[in-house]
mmCIF file of C-alpha atoms in Angstrom:
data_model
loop_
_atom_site.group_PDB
_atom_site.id
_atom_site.type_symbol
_atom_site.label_atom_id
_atom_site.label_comp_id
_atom_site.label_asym_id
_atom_site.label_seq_id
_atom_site.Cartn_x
_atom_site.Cartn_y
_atom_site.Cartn_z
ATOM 1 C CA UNK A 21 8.522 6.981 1.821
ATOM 2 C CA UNK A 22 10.060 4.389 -0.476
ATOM 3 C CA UNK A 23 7.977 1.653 -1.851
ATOM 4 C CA UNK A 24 8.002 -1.074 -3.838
ATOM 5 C CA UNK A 25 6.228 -1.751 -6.730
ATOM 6 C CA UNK A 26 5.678 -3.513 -9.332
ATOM 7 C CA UNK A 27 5.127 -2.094 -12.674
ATOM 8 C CA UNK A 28 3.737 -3.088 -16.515
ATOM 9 C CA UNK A 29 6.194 -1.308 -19.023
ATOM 10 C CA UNK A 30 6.587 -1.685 -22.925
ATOM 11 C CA UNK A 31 10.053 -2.192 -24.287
ATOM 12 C CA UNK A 32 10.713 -1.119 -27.840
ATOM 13 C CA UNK A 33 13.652 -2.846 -29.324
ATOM 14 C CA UNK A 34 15.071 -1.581 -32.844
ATOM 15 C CA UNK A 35 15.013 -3.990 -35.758
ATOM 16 C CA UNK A 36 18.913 -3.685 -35.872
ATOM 17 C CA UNK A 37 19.157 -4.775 -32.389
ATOM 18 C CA UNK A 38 16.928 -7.831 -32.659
ATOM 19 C CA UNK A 39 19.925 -10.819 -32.775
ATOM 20 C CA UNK A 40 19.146 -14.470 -32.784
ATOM 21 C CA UNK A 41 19.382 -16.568 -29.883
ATOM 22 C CA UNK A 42 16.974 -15.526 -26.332
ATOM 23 C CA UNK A 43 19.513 -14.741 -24.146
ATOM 24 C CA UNK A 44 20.843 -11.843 -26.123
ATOM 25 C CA UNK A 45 17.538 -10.615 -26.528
ATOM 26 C CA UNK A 46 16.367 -10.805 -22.745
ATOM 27 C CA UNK A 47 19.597 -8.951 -22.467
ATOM 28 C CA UNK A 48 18.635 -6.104 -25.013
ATOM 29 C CA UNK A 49 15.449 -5.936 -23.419
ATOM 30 C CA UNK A 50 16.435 -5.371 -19.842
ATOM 31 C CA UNK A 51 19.560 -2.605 -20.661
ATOM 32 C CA UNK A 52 16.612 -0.989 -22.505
ATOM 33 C CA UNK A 53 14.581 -1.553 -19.676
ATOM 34 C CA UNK A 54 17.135 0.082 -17.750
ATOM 35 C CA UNK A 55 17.829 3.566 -19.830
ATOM 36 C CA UNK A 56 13.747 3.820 -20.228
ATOM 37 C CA UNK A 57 13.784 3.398 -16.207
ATOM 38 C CA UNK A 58 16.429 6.139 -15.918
ATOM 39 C CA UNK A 59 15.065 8.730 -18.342
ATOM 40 C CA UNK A 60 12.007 8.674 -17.046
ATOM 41 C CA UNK A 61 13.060 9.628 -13.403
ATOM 42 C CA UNK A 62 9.837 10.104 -11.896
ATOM 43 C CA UNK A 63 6.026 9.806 -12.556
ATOM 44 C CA UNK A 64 3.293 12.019 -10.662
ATOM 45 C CA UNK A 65 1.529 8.454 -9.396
ATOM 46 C CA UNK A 66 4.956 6.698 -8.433
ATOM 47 C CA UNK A 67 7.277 9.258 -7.797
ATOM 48 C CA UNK A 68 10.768 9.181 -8.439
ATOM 49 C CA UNK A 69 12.608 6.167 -9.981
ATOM 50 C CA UNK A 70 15.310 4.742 -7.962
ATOM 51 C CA UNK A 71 16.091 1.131 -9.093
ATOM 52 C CA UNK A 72 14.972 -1.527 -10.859
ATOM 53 C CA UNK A 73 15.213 -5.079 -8.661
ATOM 54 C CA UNK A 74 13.385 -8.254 -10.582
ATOM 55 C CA UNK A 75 11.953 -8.293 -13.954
ATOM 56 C CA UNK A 76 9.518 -10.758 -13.343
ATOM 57 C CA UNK A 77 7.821 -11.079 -17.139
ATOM 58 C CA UNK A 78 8.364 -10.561 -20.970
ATOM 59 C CA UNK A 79 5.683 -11.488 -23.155
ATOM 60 C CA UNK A 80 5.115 -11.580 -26.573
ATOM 61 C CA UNK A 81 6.728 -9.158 -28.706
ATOM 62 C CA UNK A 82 4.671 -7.553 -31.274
ATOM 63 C CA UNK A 83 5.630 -5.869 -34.580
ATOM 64 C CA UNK A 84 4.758 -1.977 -34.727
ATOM 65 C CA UNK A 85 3.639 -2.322 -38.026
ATOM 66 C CA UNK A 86 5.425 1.523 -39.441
ATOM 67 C CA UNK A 87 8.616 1.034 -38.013
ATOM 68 C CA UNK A 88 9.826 -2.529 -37.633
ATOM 69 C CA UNK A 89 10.241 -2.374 -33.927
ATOM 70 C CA UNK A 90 9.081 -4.737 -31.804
ATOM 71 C CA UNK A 91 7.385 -3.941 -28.794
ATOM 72 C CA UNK A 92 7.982 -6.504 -25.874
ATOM 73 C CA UNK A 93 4.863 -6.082 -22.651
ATOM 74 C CA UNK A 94 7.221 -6.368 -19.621
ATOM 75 C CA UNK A 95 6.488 -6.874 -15.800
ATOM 76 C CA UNK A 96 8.977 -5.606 -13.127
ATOM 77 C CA UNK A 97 9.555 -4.517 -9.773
ATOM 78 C CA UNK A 98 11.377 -1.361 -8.639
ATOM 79 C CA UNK A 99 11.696 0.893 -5.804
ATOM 80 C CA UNK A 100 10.623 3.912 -6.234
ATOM 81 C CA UNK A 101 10.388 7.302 -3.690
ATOM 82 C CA UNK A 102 7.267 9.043 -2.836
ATOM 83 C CA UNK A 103 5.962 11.783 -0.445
ATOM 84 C CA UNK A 104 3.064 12.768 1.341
ATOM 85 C CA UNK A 105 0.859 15.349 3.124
ATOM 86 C CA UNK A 106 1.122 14.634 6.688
ATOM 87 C CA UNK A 107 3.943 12.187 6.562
ATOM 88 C CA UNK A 108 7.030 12.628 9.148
ATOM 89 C CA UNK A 109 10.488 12.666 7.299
ATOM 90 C CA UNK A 110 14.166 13.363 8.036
ATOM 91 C CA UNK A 111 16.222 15.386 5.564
ATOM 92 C CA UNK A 112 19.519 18.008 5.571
ATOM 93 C CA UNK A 113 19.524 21.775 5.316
ATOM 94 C CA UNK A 114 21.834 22.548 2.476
ATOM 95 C CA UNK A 115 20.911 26.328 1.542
ATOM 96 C CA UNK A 116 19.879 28.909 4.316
ATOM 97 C CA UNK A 117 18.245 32.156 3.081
ATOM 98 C CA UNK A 118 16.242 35.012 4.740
ATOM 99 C CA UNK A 119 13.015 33.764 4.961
ATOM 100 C CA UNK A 120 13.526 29.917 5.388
ATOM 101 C CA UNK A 121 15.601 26.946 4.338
ATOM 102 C CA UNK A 122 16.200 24.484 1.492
ATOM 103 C CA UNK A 123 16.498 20.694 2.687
ATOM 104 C CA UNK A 124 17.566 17.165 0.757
ATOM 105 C CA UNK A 125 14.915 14.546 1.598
ATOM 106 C CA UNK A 126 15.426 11.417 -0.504
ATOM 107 C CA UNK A 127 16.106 12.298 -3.919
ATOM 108 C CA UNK A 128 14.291 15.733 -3.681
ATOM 109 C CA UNK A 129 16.540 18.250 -3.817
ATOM 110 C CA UNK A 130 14.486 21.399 -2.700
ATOM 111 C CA UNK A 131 12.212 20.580 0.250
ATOM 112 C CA UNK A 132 11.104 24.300 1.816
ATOM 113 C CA UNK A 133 10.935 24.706 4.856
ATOM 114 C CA UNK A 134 9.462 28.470 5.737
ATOM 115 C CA UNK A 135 10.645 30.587 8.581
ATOM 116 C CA UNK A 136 7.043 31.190 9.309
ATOM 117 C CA UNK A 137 7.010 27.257 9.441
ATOM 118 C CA UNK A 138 9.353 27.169 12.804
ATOM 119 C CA UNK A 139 8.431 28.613 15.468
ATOM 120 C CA UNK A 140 10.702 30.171 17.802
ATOM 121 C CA UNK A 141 13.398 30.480 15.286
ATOM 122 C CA UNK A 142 15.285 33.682 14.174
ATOM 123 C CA UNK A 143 17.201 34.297 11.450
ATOM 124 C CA UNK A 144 20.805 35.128 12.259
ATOM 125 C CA UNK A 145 22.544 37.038 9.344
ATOM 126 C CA UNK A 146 26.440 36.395 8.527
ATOM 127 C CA UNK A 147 28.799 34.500 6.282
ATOM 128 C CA UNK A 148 26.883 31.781 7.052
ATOM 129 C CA UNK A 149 23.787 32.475 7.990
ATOM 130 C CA UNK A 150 21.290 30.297 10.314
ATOM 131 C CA UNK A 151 18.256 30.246 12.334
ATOM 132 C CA UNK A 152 18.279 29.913 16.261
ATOM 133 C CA UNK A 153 15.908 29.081 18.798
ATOM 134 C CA UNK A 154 16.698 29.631 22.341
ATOM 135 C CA UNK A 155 15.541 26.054 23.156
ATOM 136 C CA UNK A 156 16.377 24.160 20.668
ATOM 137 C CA UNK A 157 19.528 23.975 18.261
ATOM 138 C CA UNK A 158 19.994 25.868 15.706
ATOM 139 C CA UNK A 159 18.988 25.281 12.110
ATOM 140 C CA UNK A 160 22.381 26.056 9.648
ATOM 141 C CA UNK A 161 23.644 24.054 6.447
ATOM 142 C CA UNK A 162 24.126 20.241 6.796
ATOM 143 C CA UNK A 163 22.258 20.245 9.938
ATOM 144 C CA UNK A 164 19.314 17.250 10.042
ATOM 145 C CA UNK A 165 16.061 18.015 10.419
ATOM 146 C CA UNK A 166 12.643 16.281 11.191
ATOM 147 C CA UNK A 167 10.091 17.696 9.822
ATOM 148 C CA UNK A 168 6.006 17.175 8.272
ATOM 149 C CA UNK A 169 5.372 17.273 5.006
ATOM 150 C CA UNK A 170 2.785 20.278 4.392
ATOM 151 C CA UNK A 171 2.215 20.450 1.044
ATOM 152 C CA UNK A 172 3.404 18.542 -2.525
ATOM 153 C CA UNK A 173 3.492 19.400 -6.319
ATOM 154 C CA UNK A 174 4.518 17.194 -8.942
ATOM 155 C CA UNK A 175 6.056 19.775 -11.360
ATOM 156 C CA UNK A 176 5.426 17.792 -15.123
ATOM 157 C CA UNK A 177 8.407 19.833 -17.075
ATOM 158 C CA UNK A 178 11.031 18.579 -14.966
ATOM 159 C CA UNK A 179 9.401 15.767 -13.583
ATOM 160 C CA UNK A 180 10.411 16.270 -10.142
ATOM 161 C CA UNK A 181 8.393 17.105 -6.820
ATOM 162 C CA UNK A 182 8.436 20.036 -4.754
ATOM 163 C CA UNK A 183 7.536 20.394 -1.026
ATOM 164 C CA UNK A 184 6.569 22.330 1.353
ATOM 165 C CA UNK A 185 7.179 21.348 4.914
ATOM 166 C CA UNK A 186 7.333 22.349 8.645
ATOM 167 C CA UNK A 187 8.192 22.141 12.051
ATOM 168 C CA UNK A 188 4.831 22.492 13.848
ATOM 169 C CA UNK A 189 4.039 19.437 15.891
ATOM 170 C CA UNK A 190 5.435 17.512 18.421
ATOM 171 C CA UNK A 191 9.630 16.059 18.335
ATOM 172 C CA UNK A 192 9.874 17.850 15.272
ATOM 173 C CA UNK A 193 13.284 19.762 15.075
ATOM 174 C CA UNK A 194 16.564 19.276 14.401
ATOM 175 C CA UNK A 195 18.074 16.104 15.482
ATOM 176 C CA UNK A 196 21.181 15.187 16.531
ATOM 177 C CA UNK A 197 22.152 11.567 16.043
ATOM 178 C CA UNK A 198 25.547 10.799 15.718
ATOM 179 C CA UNK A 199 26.170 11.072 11.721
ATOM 180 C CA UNK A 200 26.626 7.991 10.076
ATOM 181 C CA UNK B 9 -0.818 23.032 -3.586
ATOM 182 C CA UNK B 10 -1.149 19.059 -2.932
ATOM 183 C CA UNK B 11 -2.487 17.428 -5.524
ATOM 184 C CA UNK B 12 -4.953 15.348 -3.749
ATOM 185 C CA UNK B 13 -7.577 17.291 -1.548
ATOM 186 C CA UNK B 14 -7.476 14.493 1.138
ATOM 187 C CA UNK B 15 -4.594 13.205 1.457
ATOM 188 C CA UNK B 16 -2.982 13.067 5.052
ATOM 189 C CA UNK B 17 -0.359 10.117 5.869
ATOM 190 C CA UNK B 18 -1.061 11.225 9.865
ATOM 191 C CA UNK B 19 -4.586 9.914 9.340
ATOM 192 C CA UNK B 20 -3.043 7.084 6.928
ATOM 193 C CA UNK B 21 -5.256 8.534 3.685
ATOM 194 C CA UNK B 22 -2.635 7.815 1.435
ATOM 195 C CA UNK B 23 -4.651 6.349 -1.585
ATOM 196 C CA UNK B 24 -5.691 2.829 -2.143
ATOM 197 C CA UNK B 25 -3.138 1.366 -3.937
ATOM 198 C CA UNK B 26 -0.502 2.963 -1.510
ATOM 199 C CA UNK B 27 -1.994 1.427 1.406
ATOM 200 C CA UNK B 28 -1.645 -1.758 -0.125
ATOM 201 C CA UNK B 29 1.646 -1.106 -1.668
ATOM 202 C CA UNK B 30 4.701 -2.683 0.324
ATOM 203 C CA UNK B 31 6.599 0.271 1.947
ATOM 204 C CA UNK B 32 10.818 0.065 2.300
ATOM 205 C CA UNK B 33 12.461 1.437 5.979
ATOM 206 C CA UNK B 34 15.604 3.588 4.864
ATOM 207 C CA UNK B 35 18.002 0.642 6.012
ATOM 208 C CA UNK B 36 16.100 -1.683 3.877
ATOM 209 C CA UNK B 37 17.053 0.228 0.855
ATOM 210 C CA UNK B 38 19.903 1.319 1.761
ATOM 211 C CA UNK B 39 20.931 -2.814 1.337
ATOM 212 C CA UNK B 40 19.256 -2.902 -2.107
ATOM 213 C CA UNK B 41 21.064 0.431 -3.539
ATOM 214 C CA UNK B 42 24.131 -0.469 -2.179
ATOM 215 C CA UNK B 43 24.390 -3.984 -3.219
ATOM 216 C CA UNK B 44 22.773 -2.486 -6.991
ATOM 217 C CA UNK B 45 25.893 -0.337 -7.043
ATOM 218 C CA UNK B 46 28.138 -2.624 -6.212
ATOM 219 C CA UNK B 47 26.712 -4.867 -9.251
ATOM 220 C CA UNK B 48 27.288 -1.964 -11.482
ATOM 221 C CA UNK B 49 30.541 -1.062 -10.721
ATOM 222 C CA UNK B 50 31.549 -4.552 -11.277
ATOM 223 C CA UNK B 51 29.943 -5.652 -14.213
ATOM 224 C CA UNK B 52 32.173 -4.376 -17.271
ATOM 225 C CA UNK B 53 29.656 -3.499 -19.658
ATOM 226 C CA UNK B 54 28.704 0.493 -19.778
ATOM 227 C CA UNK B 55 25.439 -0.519 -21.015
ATOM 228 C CA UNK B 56 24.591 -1.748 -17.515
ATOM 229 C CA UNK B 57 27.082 0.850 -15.792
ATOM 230 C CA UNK B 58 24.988 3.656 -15.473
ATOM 231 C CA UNK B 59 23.173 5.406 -12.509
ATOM 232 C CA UNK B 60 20.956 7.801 -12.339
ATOM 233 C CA UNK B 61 20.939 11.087 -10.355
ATOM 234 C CA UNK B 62 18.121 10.171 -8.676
ATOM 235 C CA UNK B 63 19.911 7.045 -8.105
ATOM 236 C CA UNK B 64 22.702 8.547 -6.026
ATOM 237 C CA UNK B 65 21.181 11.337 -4.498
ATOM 238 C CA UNK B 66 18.539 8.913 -2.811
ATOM 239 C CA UNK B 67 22.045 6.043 -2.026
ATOM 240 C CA UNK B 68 23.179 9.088 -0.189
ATOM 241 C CA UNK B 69 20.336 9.506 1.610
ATOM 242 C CA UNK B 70 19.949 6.290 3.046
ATOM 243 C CA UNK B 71 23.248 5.819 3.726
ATOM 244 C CA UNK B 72 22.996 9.020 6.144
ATOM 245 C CA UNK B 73 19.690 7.757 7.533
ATOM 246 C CA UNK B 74 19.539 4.236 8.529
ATOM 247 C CA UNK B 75 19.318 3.573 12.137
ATOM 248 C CA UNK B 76 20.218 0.342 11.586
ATOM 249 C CA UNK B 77 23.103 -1.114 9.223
ATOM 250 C CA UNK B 78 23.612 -4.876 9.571
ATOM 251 C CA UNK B 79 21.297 -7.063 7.650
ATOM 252 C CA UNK B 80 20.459 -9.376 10.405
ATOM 253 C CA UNK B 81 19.489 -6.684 12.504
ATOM 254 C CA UNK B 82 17.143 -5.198 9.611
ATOM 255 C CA UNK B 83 15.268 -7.899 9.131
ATOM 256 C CA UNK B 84 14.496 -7.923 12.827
ATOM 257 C CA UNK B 85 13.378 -4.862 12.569
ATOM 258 C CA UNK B 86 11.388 -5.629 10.245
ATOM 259 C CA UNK B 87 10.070 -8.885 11.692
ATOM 260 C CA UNK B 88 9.759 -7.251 15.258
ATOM 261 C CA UNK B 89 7.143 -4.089 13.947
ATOM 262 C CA UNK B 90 5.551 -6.868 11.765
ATOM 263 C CA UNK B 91 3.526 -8.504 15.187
ATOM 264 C CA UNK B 92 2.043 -5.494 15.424
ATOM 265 C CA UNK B 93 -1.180 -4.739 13.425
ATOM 266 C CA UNK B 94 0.946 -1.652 11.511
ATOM 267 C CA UNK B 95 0.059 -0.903 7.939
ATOM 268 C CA UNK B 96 3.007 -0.717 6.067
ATOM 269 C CA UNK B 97 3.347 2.901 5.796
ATOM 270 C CA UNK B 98 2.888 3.080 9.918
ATOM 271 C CA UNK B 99 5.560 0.149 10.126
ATOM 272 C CA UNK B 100 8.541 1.937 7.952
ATOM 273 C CA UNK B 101 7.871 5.757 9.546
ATOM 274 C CA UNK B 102 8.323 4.333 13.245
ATOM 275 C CA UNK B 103 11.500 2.195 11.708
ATOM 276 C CA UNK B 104 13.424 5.119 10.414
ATOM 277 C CA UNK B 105 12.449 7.451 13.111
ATOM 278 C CA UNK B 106 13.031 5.377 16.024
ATOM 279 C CA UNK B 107 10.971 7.264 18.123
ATOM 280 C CA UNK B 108 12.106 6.514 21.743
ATOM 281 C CA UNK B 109 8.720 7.312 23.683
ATOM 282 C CA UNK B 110 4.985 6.331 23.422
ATOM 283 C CA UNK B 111 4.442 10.001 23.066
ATOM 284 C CA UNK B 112 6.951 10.471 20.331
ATOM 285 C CA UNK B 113 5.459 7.678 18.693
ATOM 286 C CA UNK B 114 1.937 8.830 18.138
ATOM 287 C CA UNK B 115 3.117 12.213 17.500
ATOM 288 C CA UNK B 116 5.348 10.603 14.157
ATOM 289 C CA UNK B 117 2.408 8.302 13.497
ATOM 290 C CA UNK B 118 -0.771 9.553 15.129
ATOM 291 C CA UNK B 119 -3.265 6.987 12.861
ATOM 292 C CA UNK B 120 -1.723 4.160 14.965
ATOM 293 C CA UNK B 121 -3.776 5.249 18.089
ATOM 294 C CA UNK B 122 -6.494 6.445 16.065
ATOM 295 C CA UNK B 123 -7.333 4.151 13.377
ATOM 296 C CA UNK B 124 -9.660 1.297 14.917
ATOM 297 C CA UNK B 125 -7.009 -0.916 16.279
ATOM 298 C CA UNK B 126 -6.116 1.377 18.965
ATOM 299 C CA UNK B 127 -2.834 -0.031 19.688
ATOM 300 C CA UNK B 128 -2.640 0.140 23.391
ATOM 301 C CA UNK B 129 -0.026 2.277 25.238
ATOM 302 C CA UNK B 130 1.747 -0.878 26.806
ATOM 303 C CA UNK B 131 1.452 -2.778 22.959
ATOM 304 C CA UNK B 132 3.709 0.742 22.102
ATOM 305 C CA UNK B 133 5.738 0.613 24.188
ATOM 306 C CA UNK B 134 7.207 -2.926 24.212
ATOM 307 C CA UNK B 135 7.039 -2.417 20.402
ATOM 308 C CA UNK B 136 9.607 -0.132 20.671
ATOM 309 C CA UNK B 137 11.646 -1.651 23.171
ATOM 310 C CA UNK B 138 12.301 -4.168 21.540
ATOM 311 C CA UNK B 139 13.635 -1.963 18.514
ATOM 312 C CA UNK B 140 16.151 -0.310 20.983
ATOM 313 C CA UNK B 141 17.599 -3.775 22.343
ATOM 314 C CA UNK B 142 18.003 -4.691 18.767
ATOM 315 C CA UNK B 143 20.218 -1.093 18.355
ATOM 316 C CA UNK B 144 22.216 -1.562 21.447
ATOM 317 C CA UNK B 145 23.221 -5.573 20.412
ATOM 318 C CA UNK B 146 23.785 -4.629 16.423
#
């Protein structure tokens, strides 16, 4: 699900990079803003980072007293991407191995989907491999899926999620909308 | 494996502050990234240039799944599922999957029919009528 939020964030800016006049700094402060926003890439609360849209506040900056830096308390909103147990999502198969399939879903890049997870399918073996159901279409690479989210885990080293989902329930399945 | 004993967005226990938070459908996004990257490409200063991975992985993503693509006709999506007493998690799963039944519906969102405002059948089903006129006219 993506969401909107807004979020508190403190903006270091580097003595050097302090010039006169408030327009420059607002300036310095958002492209900071910005490259904190993008290294960061996720958070375990928020989920992933996608975009900054308003900065809505900049207060006072305040002297770190060691370095010089001044640290400016800012106040935006941003949209960010989050998962969760239960919740019904669409995503794309782009790896097909033995005992289930790898799917995009919003910026996650490895969403599993176990072959004990759909029922009804087989695995068919070959150059490229898929699974097959006899009444519903098959499950190969770039094909879209709907599926539930079973499971998540926010992995802290590489600050990404994992997931574990699956095709148990009702109009869940491969779809077949003309792509866009 | 989840990190939250509890949680279940089919029952809508998502957490507090995501129940209150304001959810985005696909297509809604899908206007901010693109009009974001369109800002970025034109503004000349690399400082501003740059986007993430996460940036254009999830751009990607929306582009492929919006159901809907003209502005006007998002924000009557949006306005259309907002008569109806949805939260806003409820509201943005039933406007990216489109479901095209009242069965389908409560299967993608089973807390509408069971969390307290039992939305009746018939309330369903215009709901998503409506949605579909606004596909065929967009």
């Amino acid at each position: 699900m993506f969401l909107k939020v807004q979020l508190p964030w403190n903006v270091i800016i580097a003595a050097e990079n302090l010039k006169p006049g408030s327009l420059m700094l607002q300036r310095a402060i958002l492209i900071r803003l910005l490259s904190d926003f993008a290294a960061k890439k996720a958070t375990k609360d928020m989920g992933y980072f996608l975009a900054v849209t308003t900065l809505d506040k900049i207060g006072e900056g305040k002297v770190r007293q060691h370095t010089g830096d001044v640290l400016f308390p800012v106040v935006f909103n941003a949209v960010t991407f989050k998962i969760f147990k239960g919740e019904v999502l669409e995503g794309v198969v782009h790896k097909v191995l033995k005992h289930g399939v790898f799917m995009r879903i919003g910026p996650i890049e490895n969403a599993y989907l176990s072959s004990s997870k759909m029922p009804g399918y087989v695995y068919v073996l070959g150059e490229n491999p898929y699974f097959m159901n006899q009444k519903m279409p098959k499950i190969a690479k770039d094909v879209k899926v709907r599926v539930v989210v079973i499971g998540t885990k926010w992995m802290e080293a590489e600050r990404e999620f994992q997931a574990l989902v699956g095709l148990e329930g009702d109009y869940l399945g491969p779809i077949s909308s003309p792509d866009m | 494996m989840s990190g939250e004993e509890e949680e279940n967005a089919a029952e809508l226990k998502i957490g507090d502050e995501f129940l209150k938070a304001k959810c985005l459908m696909n297509c809604e996004v899908s206007l901010i990234l693109e009009h974001k990257y369109e800002q970025l490409q034109q503004s000349s200063d690399d400082a501003m240039n740059q986007v993430s991975q996460v940036f254009e992985k999830s751009l990607q993503y929306v582009k492929r799944f919006s159901r809907y693509k003209n502005p006007d006709a998002v924000r009557q999506v949006r306005e259309i599922l907002a008569r109806y007493q949805l939260a806003e998690f409820e509201l943005c799963v039933l406007g990216n999957l489109c479901p095209e039944t009242v069965e389908e519906a409560i299967a993608m969102v089973p807390s509408i029919k069971t969390r307290g405002r039992a939305q009746d059948d018939e309330a369903i089903e215009k709901m998503l009528n409506d949605l579909s006129l606004i596909k065929k006219f967009e």
